Amino acid sequence: MTSISTPKQPVRAERIAVPGGRKPLLRLHVDAGHPTTLLAFLIEALPDKSRTTVKQLLHDRFIAIGTEPTTQFDAPLQPGDTVNIHPAPLPKALTHKQIEILYQDEYLLVIHKEAGLPTVASGEEKDKTALRLLSEHLKNFNPLAKVYHINRLDKDCAGFVVFAKSAELQRELSDHWQNYVRQQLFAAVLEGAPRESEGILMPPAPEEKKGKGKDSGAKKSRATRSTPRSEEDQAAGRAEWHVISEGNGRTLLSISLLAGRNNRLRRQLSALRLPIVGDWRNGSPEKDLGRVALEGTRLSFVHPVTKKLLDFRQPIPPLFRKLLKSTAPRPRAAKSPATKSKKN
């Protein structure tokens, strides 16, 4: 009986430019009929390389299945997977108590930042920042690696931060963030309670931004009224909010940004005489919390290159609910938070 051998199906491959890299990334596509374990697939896909060389690439962290680096030679594959061979070794997991890398590919990094770490340098904080830590981490594996922040969070707040690996991608995302972002949610614990259970947080008027507004009652009514969404709601600085729970003179809110980025939430809420717990510079009597009770709980956006939806979620910190059970301290008459606001 004559045996008939089935010809091997060629592996589809493409070369992709890597930001800051001199050599392109080699992307291999796994199709039906290809080996179903990583080492066997690589040996078939790279006939010009010896088995020893392929195993060394795996050992030295040049290989990723999709966006996940791996050194596992028998990692399972299935049709539809992509195997990426990077021009430089891929970083090991970053071990830091204030940063967790949630997503990384050749274009972007997404992290969760804990309170206590600034995103970028400001004032005296120049060395210990999320940007510096990530840059040093990546340069350990690729001296040409660079990172650029897209959004930022205050040092005493926590949540998601996006970084680009090229200046071009940073400009694209920064200039057109509203075109890519799908949802940005925050949780906050306020000193006091709004008049309604939901509404639209309006952008501060010019006098409010400078802290010169006198009619606090009018500001509160304007900013907390319930209003249907309109085209005007897409203006920067507007946010939709609703009360989650209340207790001991405090309120837990969910806040959804309606457009773009908003680094003024703390000032907006303070202008309503509803400062965020722990934000003593903006009116909270709580000075011993060690952070501001504001945290990003969801960030959903479209990847600018792959066009895939990236969705990151974080539960409301247990601390926030505990704050509703503890009694808020009384403001100190001798040293009011307002007298220290200029030091911020």
mmCIF file of C-alpha atoms in Angstrom:
data_model
loop_
_atom_site.group_PDB
_atom_site.id
_atom_site.type_symbol
_atom_site.label_atom_id
_atom_site.label_comp_id
_atom_site.label_asym_id
_atom_site.label_seq_id
_atom_site.Cartn_x
_atom_site.Cartn_y
_atom_site.Cartn_z
ATOM 1 C CA MET A 1 0.000 0.000 0.000
ATOM 2 C CA THR A 2 1.371 3.372 -0.980
ATOM 3 C CA SER A 3 1.120 6.057 1.687
ATOM 4 C CA ILE A 4 0.288 9.590 0.669
ATOM 5 C CA SER A 5 1.684 12.365 2.845
ATOM 6 C CA THR A 6 -0.342 15.524 3.263
ATOM 7 C CA PRO A 7 1.734 18.623 2.510
ATOM 8 C CA LYS A 8 2.237 20.946 5.466
ATOM 9 C CA GLN A 9 0.195 24.118 5.449
ATOM 10 C CA PRO A 10 2.498 27.151 5.335
ATOM 11 C CA VAL A 11 2.386 29.431 8.339
ATOM 12 C CA ARG A 12 1.063 32.915 7.638
ATOM 13 C CA ALA A 13 3.503 35.536 8.868
ATOM 14 C CA GLU A 14 3.739 39.318 8.900
ATOM 15 C CA ARG A 15 6.305 41.812 10.098
ATOM 16 C CA ILE A 16 5.072 44.687 12.251
ATOM 17 C CA ALA A 17 7.008 47.820 13.138
ATOM 18 C CA VAL A 18 7.527 48.236 16.881
ATOM 19 C CA PRO A 19 7.563 51.747 18.421
ATOM 20 C CA GLY A 20 11.150 52.618 19.324
ATOM 21 C CA GLY A 21 12.474 49.373 17.877
ATOM 22 C CA ARG A 22 15.039 48.932 15.133
ATOM 23 C CA LYS A 23 13.729 45.531 14.103
ATOM 24 C CA PRO A 24 10.111 44.586 13.399
ATOM 25 C CA LEU A 25 8.050 42.093 15.343
ATOM 26 C CA LEU A 26 7.318 38.803 13.560
ATOM 27 C CA ARG A 27 3.688 37.730 13.961
ATOM 28 C CA LEU A 28 2.762 34.120 13.138
ATOM 29 C CA HIS A 29 -0.851 33.040 12.672
ATOM 30 C CA VAL A 30 -2.010 29.641 13.917
ATOM 31 C CA ASP A 31 -4.410 27.959 11.491
ATOM 32 C CA ALA A 32 -6.122 24.572 11.390
ATOM 33 C CA GLY A 33 -3.630 21.825 10.620
ATOM 34 C CA HIS A 34 -0.744 23.459 12.460
ATOM 35 C CA PRO A 35 0.879 21.885 15.546
ATOM 36 C CA THR A 36 -1.103 22.543 18.710
ATOM 37 C CA THR A 37 1.839 23.129 21.064
ATOM 38 C CA LEU A 38 4.137 26.145 20.979
ATOM 39 C CA LEU A 39 7.582 24.611 20.450
ATOM 40 C CA ALA A 40 6.394 22.284 17.679
ATOM 41 C CA PHE A 41 4.635 25.210 15.978
ATOM 42 C CA LEU A 42 7.718 27.441 16.155
ATOM 43 C CA ILE A 43 9.996 24.732 14.746
ATOM 44 C CA GLU A 44 7.638 24.309 11.805
ATOM 45 C CA ALA A 45 7.172 28.060 11.317
ATOM 46 C CA LEU A 46 10.914 28.842 11.503
ATOM 47 C CA PRO A 47 12.627 26.219 9.310
ATOM 48 C CA ASP A 48 15.776 28.354 9.046
ATOM 49 C CA LYS A 49 16.365 28.168 12.814
ATOM 50 C CA SER A 50 17.622 25.168 14.747
ATOM 51 C CA ARG A 51 15.645 23.561 17.538
ATOM 52 C CA THR A 52 18.245 24.864 20.003
ATOM 53 C CA THR A 53 17.834 28.444 18.752
ATOM 54 C CA VAL A 54 14.053 28.260 19.005
ATOM 55 C CA LYS A 55 14.262 26.922 22.560
ATOM 56 C CA GLN A 56 16.650 29.755 23.441
ATOM 57 C CA LEU A 57 14.154 32.325 22.116
ATOM 58 C CA LEU A 58 11.548 30.807 24.399
ATOM 59 C CA HIS A 59 13.877 30.701 27.382
ATOM 60 C CA ASP A 60 14.936 34.347 26.925
ATOM 61 C CA ARG A 61 11.316 35.654 26.731
ATOM 62 C CA PHE A 62 11.224 36.695 23.078
ATOM 63 C CA ILE A 63 7.952 34.815 22.492
ATOM 64 C CA ALA A 64 4.371 35.780 23.305
ATOM 65 C CA ILE A 65 1.045 34.130 22.555
ATOM 66 C CA GLY A 66 -1.064 37.141 21.734
ATOM 67 C CA THR A 67 0.027 39.731 24.293
ATOM 68 C CA GLU A 68 1.083 37.219 26.977
ATOM 69 C CA PRO A 69 4.823 36.420 27.187
ATOM 70 C CA THR A 70 5.572 32.745 27.778
ATOM 71 C CA THR A 71 8.542 30.427 28.253
ATOM 72 C CA GLN A 72 6.386 27.281 28.289
ATOM 73 C CA PHE A 73 7.483 25.053 25.399
ATOM 74 C CA ASP A 74 4.292 22.954 25.493
ATOM 75 C CA ALA A 75 1.886 25.885 25.792
ATOM 76 C CA PRO A 76 -1.308 24.898 23.933
ATOM 77 C CA LEU A 77 -2.308 26.633 20.717
ATOM 78 C CA GLN A 78 -5.538 26.689 18.785
ATOM 79 C CA PRO A 79 -6.599 28.061 15.399
ATOM 80 C CA GLY A 80 -6.951 31.827 15.550
ATOM 81 C CA ASP A 81 -4.075 32.349 17.983
ATOM 82 C CA THR A 82 -1.154 34.579 17.089
ATOM 83 C CA VAL A 83 2.418 33.893 18.158
ATOM 84 C CA ASN A 84 4.611 36.985 18.311
ATOM 85 C CA ILE A 85 8.401 36.889 18.139
ATOM 86 C CA HIS A 86 9.672 40.169 19.559
ATOM 87 C CA PRO A 87 12.938 41.862 18.553
ATOM 88 C CA ALA A 88 13.912 42.259 22.230
ATOM 89 C CA PRO A 89 13.237 40.175 25.348
ATOM 90 C CA LEU A 90 9.867 40.812 26.965
ATOM 91 C CA PRO A 91 9.854 42.183 30.527
ATOM 92 C CA LYS A 92 9.040 39.904 33.401
ATOM 93 C CA ALA A 93 6.122 40.873 35.594
ATOM 94 C CA LEU A 94 6.733 44.123 37.429
ATOM 95 C CA THR A 95 6.790 43.547 41.168
ATOM 96 C CA HIS A 96 5.720 46.739 42.912
ATOM 97 C CA LYS A 97 3.156 47.241 45.648
ATOM 98 C CA GLN A 98 1.700 50.365 44.000
ATOM 99 C CA ILE A 99 1.616 49.296 40.333
ATOM 100 C CA GLU A 100 0.012 46.347 38.581
ATOM 101 C CA ILE A 101 0.423 45.955 34.824
ATOM 102 C CA LEU A 102 -2.976 44.843 33.527
ATOM 103 C CA TYR A 103 -2.259 44.904 29.790
ATOM 104 C CA GLN A 104 0.786 45.248 27.571
ATOM 105 C CA ASP A 105 1.485 44.875 23.879
ATOM 106 C CA GLU A 106 3.925 46.466 21.460
ATOM 107 C CA TYR A 107 1.918 49.714 21.483
ATOM 108 C CA LEU A 108 0.340 50.266 24.904
ATOM 109 C CA LEU A 109 0.587 49.654 28.633
ATOM 110 C CA VAL A 110 -2.364 49.814 31.027
ATOM 111 C CA ILE A 111 -1.741 49.783 34.761
ATOM 112 C CA HIS A 112 -3.680 50.040 37.988
ATOM 113 C CA LYS A 113 -2.021 52.611 40.235
ATOM 114 C CA GLU A 114 -2.512 52.629 43.983
ATOM 115 C CA ALA A 115 -2.842 55.822 46.016
ATOM 116 C CA GLY A 116 0.467 57.270 47.191
ATOM 117 C CA LEU A 117 2.302 57.154 43.852
ATOM 118 C CA PRO A 118 2.229 60.106 41.415
ATOM 119 C CA THR A 119 1.644 59.337 37.745
ATOM 120 C CA VAL A 120 4.228 61.810 36.464
ATOM 121 C CA ALA A 121 6.778 64.181 37.962
ATOM 122 C CA SER A 122 5.394 67.273 39.659
ATOM 123 C CA GLY A 123 7.008 69.574 42.193
ATOM 124 C CA GLU A 124 9.307 67.572 44.452
ATOM 125 C CA GLU A 125 8.088 64.198 43.123
ATOM 126 C CA LYS A 126 10.480 63.626 40.231
ATOM 127 C CA ASP A 127 11.993 60.184 40.695
ATOM 128 C CA LYS A 128 9.380 57.932 42.273
ATOM 129 C CA THR A 129 6.576 58.127 39.713
ATOM 130 C CA ALA A 130 4.605 55.526 37.782
ATOM 131 C CA LEU A 131 6.121 56.826 34.543
ATOM 132 C CA ARG A 132 9.684 56.516 35.855
ATOM 133 C CA LEU A 133 9.146 53.058 37.357
ATOM 134 C CA LEU A 134 7.643 51.708 34.124
ATOM 135 C CA SER A 135 10.366 53.276 32.001
ATOM 136 C CA GLU A 136 13.139 51.753 34.119
ATOM 137 C CA HIS A 137 11.387 48.382 34.145
ATOM 138 C CA LEU A 138 11.103 48.250 30.343
ATOM 139 C CA LYS A 139 14.656 49.507 29.782
ATOM 140 C CA ASN A 140 15.979 46.533 31.739
ATOM 141 C CA PHE A 141 14.948 44.414 28.760
ATOM 142 C CA ASN A 142 15.079 46.920 25.899
ATOM 143 C CA PRO A 143 17.341 49.985 26.311
ATOM 144 C CA LEU A 144 15.398 51.741 23.526
ATOM 145 C CA ALA A 145 12.015 51.373 25.222
ATOM 146 C CA LYS A 146 10.061 54.537 26.004
ATOM 147 C CA VAL A 147 6.697 55.196 27.616
ATOM 148 C CA TYR A 148 4.414 58.241 27.479
ATOM 149 C CA HIS A 149 1.383 58.808 29.701
ATOM 150 C CA ILE A 150 -2.050 59.316 28.142
ATOM 151 C CA ASN A 151 -4.102 60.093 31.235
ATOM 152 C CA ARG A 152 -3.045 60.689 34.807
ATOM 153 C CA LEU A 153 -4.318 60.334 38.341
ATOM 154 C CA ASP A 154 -3.393 62.464 41.328
ATOM 155 C CA LYS A 155 -0.847 60.987 43.717
ATOM 156 C CA ASP A 156 -3.420 60.382 46.465
ATOM 157 C CA CYS A 157 -5.989 58.718 44.173
ATOM 158 C CA ALA A 158 -6.052 55.252 42.592
ATOM 159 C CA GLY A 159 -7.260 53.804 39.305
ATOM 160 C CA PHE A 160 -6.297 53.021 35.717
ATOM 161 C CA VAL A 161 -3.572 54.799 33.751
ATOM 162 C CA VAL A 162 -2.772 54.276 30.061
ATOM 163 C CA PHE A 163 0.723 54.664 28.590
ATOM 164 C CA ALA A 164 1.818 54.679 24.948
ATOM 165 C CA LYS A 165 5.130 53.269 23.744
ATOM 166 C CA SER A 166 5.659 55.956 21.106
ATOM 167 C CA ALA A 167 5.255 59.730 20.954
ATOM 168 C CA GLU A 168 3.112 59.389 17.833
ATOM 169 C CA LEU A 169 0.617 57.125 19.564
ATOM 170 C CA GLN A 170 0.581 59.404 22.594
ATOM 171 C CA ARG A 171 -0.390 62.348 20.381
ATOM 172 C CA GLU A 172 -3.097 60.333 18.647
ATOM 173 C CA LEU A 173 -4.700 59.189 21.890
ATOM 174 C CA SER A 174 -4.243 62.494 23.700
ATOM 175 C CA ASP A 175 -5.659 64.578 20.856
ATOM 176 C CA HIS A 176 -8.572 62.233 20.108
ATOM 177 C CA TRP A 177 -9.221 60.531 23.451
ATOM 178 C CA GLN A 178 -12.955 61.158 23.173
ATOM 179 C CA ASN A 179 -13.045 59.141 19.933
ATOM 180 C CA TYR A 180 -11.527 56.085 21.619
ATOM 181 C CA VAL A 181 -12.897 56.070 25.149
ATOM 182 C CA ARG A 182 -16.183 54.280 25.794
ATOM 183 C CA GLN A 183 -16.599 54.530 29.559
ATOM 184 C CA GLN A 184 -14.786 56.062 32.512
ATOM 185 C CA LEU A 185 -16.213 55.366 35.965
ATOM 186 C CA PHE A 186 -15.069 56.583 39.366
ATOM 187 C CA ALA A 187 -16.214 55.904 42.911
ATOM 188 C CA ALA A 188 -15.988 58.680 45.493
ATOM 189 C CA VAL A 189 -16.982 59.176 49.124
ATOM 190 C CA LEU A 190 -18.187 62.707 49.869
ATOM 191 C CA GLU A 191 -18.431 64.695 53.064
ATOM 192 C CA GLY A 192 -22.156 65.468 53.198
ATOM 193 C CA ALA A 193 -24.993 64.563 50.850
ATOM 194 C CA PRO A 194 -26.235 66.025 47.550
ATOM 195 C CA ARG A 195 -29.824 67.209 47.376
ATOM 196 C CA GLU A 196 -30.799 64.602 44.810
ATOM 197 C CA SER A 197 -29.971 60.960 44.211
ATOM 198 C CA GLU A 198 -28.597 61.484 40.696
ATOM 199 C CA GLY A 199 -27.749 64.210 38.258
ATOM 200 C CA ILE A 200 -25.161 65.881 36.067
ATOM 201 C CA LEU A 201 -22.018 67.429 37.514
ATOM 202 C CA MET A 202 -21.461 70.604 35.541
ATOM 203 C CA PRO A 203 -18.078 72.070 34.603
ATOM 204 C CA PRO A 204 -17.008 74.804 37.018
ATOM 205 C CA ALA A 205 -17.656 78.396 36.044
ATOM 206 C CA PRO A 206 -14.568 80.624 35.678
ATOM 207 C CA GLU A 207 -15.011 82.115 39.144
ATOM 208 C CA GLU A 208 -15.357 78.627 40.653
ATOM 209 C CA LYS A 209 -12.082 77.482 39.123
ATOM 210 C CA LYS A 210 -10.337 80.391 40.840
ATOM 211 C CA GLY A 211 -12.118 79.762 44.133
ATOM 212 C CA LYS A 212 -13.859 83.175 44.099
ATOM 213 C CA GLY A 213 -17.455 82.056 43.885
ATOM 214 C CA LYS A 214 -19.627 83.280 46.786
ATOM 215 C CA ASP A 215 -23.055 81.844 46.037
ATOM 216 C CA SER A 216 -22.369 78.283 47.151
ATOM 217 C CA GLY A 217 -26.081 77.487 47.277
ATOM 218 C CA ALA A 218 -26.532 78.448 43.642
ATOM 219 C CA LYS A 219 -23.500 76.393 42.661
ATOM 220 C CA LYS A 220 -24.857 73.351 44.456
ATOM 221 C CA SER A 221 -28.250 73.634 42.812
ATOM 222 C CA ARG A 222 -26.711 74.134 39.377
ATOM 223 C CA ALA A 223 -24.285 71.262 39.612
ATOM 224 C CA THR A 224 -26.492 68.635 41.224
ATOM 225 C CA ARG A 225 -29.720 69.061 39.335
ATOM 226 C CA SER A 226 -30.962 66.096 37.316
ATOM 227 C CA THR A 227 -30.730 66.946 33.647
ATOM 228 C CA PRO A 228 -31.333 64.850 30.542
ATOM 229 C CA ARG A 229 -28.305 64.220 28.371
ATOM 230 C CA SER A 230 -27.841 66.657 25.518
ATOM 231 C CA GLU A 231 -25.143 67.665 23.067
ATOM 232 C CA GLU A 232 -23.873 70.128 25.644
ATOM 233 C CA ASP A 233 -23.211 67.242 28.029
ATOM 234 C CA GLN A 234 -20.318 66.249 25.801
ATOM 235 C CA ALA A 235 -18.362 69.312 26.941
ATOM 236 C CA ALA A 236 -15.255 68.557 28.939
ATOM 237 C CA GLY A 237 -15.743 68.578 32.689
ATOM 238 C CA ARG A 238 -19.265 67.171 32.767
ATOM 239 C CA ALA A 239 -20.027 63.954 34.555
ATOM 240 C CA GLU A 240 -23.103 61.892 35.338
ATOM 241 C CA TRP A 241 -23.419 60.702 38.933
ATOM 242 C CA HIS A 242 -25.710 58.695 41.177
ATOM 243 C CA VAL A 243 -25.762 57.866 44.860
ATOM 244 C CA ILE A 244 -24.811 54.296 45.776
ATOM 245 C CA SER A 245 -25.255 54.553 49.542
ATOM 246 C CA GLU A 246 -25.107 56.951 52.491
ATOM 247 C CA GLY A 247 -24.086 56.809 56.128
ATOM 248 C CA ASN A 248 -22.822 58.972 58.994
ATOM 249 C CA GLY A 249 -23.068 62.182 57.034
ATOM 250 C CA ARG A 250 -21.170 60.815 54.039
ATOM 251 C CA THR A 251 -22.193 59.675 50.556
ATOM 252 C CA LEU A 252 -20.754 57.042 48.222
ATOM 253 C CA LEU A 253 -21.120 58.137 44.585
ATOM 254 C CA SER A 254 -20.600 56.534 41.207
ATOM 255 C CA ILE A 255 -19.349 59.121 38.707
ATOM 256 C CA SER A 256 -19.282 58.596 34.933
ATOM 257 C CA LEU A 257 -17.334 61.073 32.810
ATOM 258 C CA LEU A 258 -19.423 62.198 29.859
ATOM 259 C CA ALA A 259 -16.596 63.465 27.698
ATOM 260 C CA GLY A 260 -12.841 63.173 27.545
ATOM 261 C CA ARG A 261 -10.709 63.440 30.655
ATOM 262 C CA ASN A 262 -11.497 65.383 33.802
ATOM 263 C CA ASN A 263 -8.820 66.261 36.341
ATOM 264 C CA ARG A 264 -11.136 68.696 38.142
ATOM 265 C CA LEU A 265 -13.513 66.367 39.970
ATOM 266 C CA ARG A 266 -12.015 67.206 43.343
ATOM 267 C CA ARG A 267 -12.404 70.946 42.826
ATOM 268 C CA GLN A 268 -15.857 70.611 41.290
ATOM 269 C CA LEU A 269 -17.178 68.672 44.272
ATOM 270 C CA SER A 270 -15.444 70.964 46.739
ATOM 271 C CA ALA A 271 -17.141 73.948 45.095
ATOM 272 C CA LEU A 272 -20.472 72.341 46.028
ATOM 273 C CA ARG A 273 -19.445 72.084 49.686
ATOM 274 C CA LEU A 274 -19.231 68.314 49.114
ATOM 275 C CA PRO A 275 -15.482 67.635 49.297
ATOM 276 C CA ILE A 276 -14.172 64.116 48.838
ATOM 277 C CA VAL A 277 -13.225 62.405 52.095
ATOM 278 C CA GLY A 278 -9.495 62.762 52.697
ATOM 279 C CA ASP A 279 -9.171 65.756 50.360
ATOM 280 C CA TRP A 280 -8.326 68.121 53.210
ATOM 281 C CA ARG A 281 -6.789 70.681 50.871
ATOM 282 C CA ASN A 282 -10.219 71.135 49.307
ATOM 283 C CA GLY A 283 -12.301 71.153 52.461
ATOM 284 C CA SER A 284 -12.495 67.643 53.948
ATOM 285 C CA PRO A 285 -11.893 67.593 57.723
ATOM 286 C CA GLU A 286 -10.389 64.083 57.369
ATOM 287 C CA LYS A 287 -6.608 64.463 57.487
ATOM 288 C CA ASP A 288 -5.540 61.019 58.678
ATOM 289 C CA LEU A 289 -6.877 58.813 55.869
ATOM 290 C CA GLY A 290 -3.607 58.817 53.949
ATOM 291 C CA ARG A 291 -5.372 59.136 50.600
ATOM 292 C CA VAL A 292 -8.323 60.763 48.846
ATOM 293 C CA ALA A 293 -11.450 58.587 48.595
ATOM 294 C CA LEU A 294 -11.596 58.803 44.796
ATOM 295 C CA GLU A 295 -10.821 55.739 42.662
ATOM 296 C CA GLY A 296 -11.232 54.760 39.031
ATOM 297 C CA THR A 297 -13.411 51.649 38.858
ATOM 298 C CA ARG A 298 -13.771 51.186 35.098
ATOM 299 C CA LEU A 299 -11.942 52.249 31.952
ATOM 300 C CA SER A 300 -13.118 51.036 28.574
ATOM 301 C CA PHE A 301 -11.545 52.215 25.319
ATOM 302 C CA VAL A 302 -10.825 51.100 21.756
ATOM 303 C CA HIS A 303 -7.224 50.135 21.018
ATOM 304 C CA PRO A 304 -6.006 52.728 18.476
ATOM 305 C CA VAL A 305 -4.099 50.150 16.401
ATOM 306 C CA THR A 306 -5.862 46.792 16.745
ATOM 307 C CA LYS A 307 -9.331 48.405 17.132
ATOM 308 C CA LYS A 308 -10.192 45.888 19.855
ATOM 309 C CA LEU A 309 -12.197 47.015 22.875
ATOM 310 C CA LEU A 310 -10.130 46.994 26.069
ATOM 311 C CA ASP A 311 -12.239 46.946 29.232
ATOM 312 C CA PHE A 312 -10.736 47.217 32.724
ATOM 313 C CA ARG A 313 -12.759 47.043 35.939
ATOM 314 C CA GLN A 314 -11.975 47.367 39.616
ATOM 315 C CA PRO A 315 -14.420 46.822 42.507
ATOM 316 C CA ILE A 316 -15.176 49.690 44.859
ATOM 317 C CA PRO A 317 -12.550 49.507 47.633
ATOM 318 C CA PRO A 318 -13.901 48.063 50.914
ATOM 319 C CA LEU A 319 -12.440 51.147 52.617
ATOM 320 C CA PHE A 320 -15.017 53.351 50.884
ATOM 321 C CA ARG A 321 -17.929 51.501 52.484
ATOM 322 C CA LYS A 322 -16.186 51.527 55.862
ATOM 323 C CA LEU A 323 -15.993 55.311 55.625
ATOM 324 C CA LEU A 324 -19.809 55.405 55.651
ATOM 325 C CA LYS A 325 -19.780 53.660 59.017
ATOM 326 C CA SER A 326 -17.204 55.885 60.683
ATOM 327 C CA THR A 327 -17.996 59.337 62.011
ATOM 328 C CA ALA A 328 -16.487 62.202 60.077
ATOM 329 C CA PRO A 329 -14.161 64.358 62.203
ATOM 330 C CA ARG A 330 -15.126 67.953 62.856
ATOM 331 C CA PRO A 331 -13.198 70.673 61.026
ATOM 332 C CA ARG A 332 -10.401 72.271 63.027
ATOM 333 C CA ALA A 333 -11.097 75.951 63.609
ATOM 334 C CA ALA A 334 -7.453 76.947 64.070
ATOM 335 C CA LYS A 335 -6.201 75.436 60.821
ATOM 336 C CA SER A 336 -8.925 75.172 58.244
ATOM 337 C CA PRO A 337 -8.167 73.242 55.025
ATOM 338 C CA ALA A 338 -8.771 76.426 53.022
ATOM 339 C CA THR A 339 -5.719 78.081 54.555
ATOM 340 C CA LYS A 340 -3.515 75.308 53.162
ATOM 341 C CA SER A 341 -4.954 75.077 49.674
ATOM 342 C CA LYS A 342 -2.160 77.182 48.210
ATOM 343 C CA LYS A 343 0.377 74.500 49.134
ATOM 344 C CA ASN A 344 -1.277 71.933 46.834
#
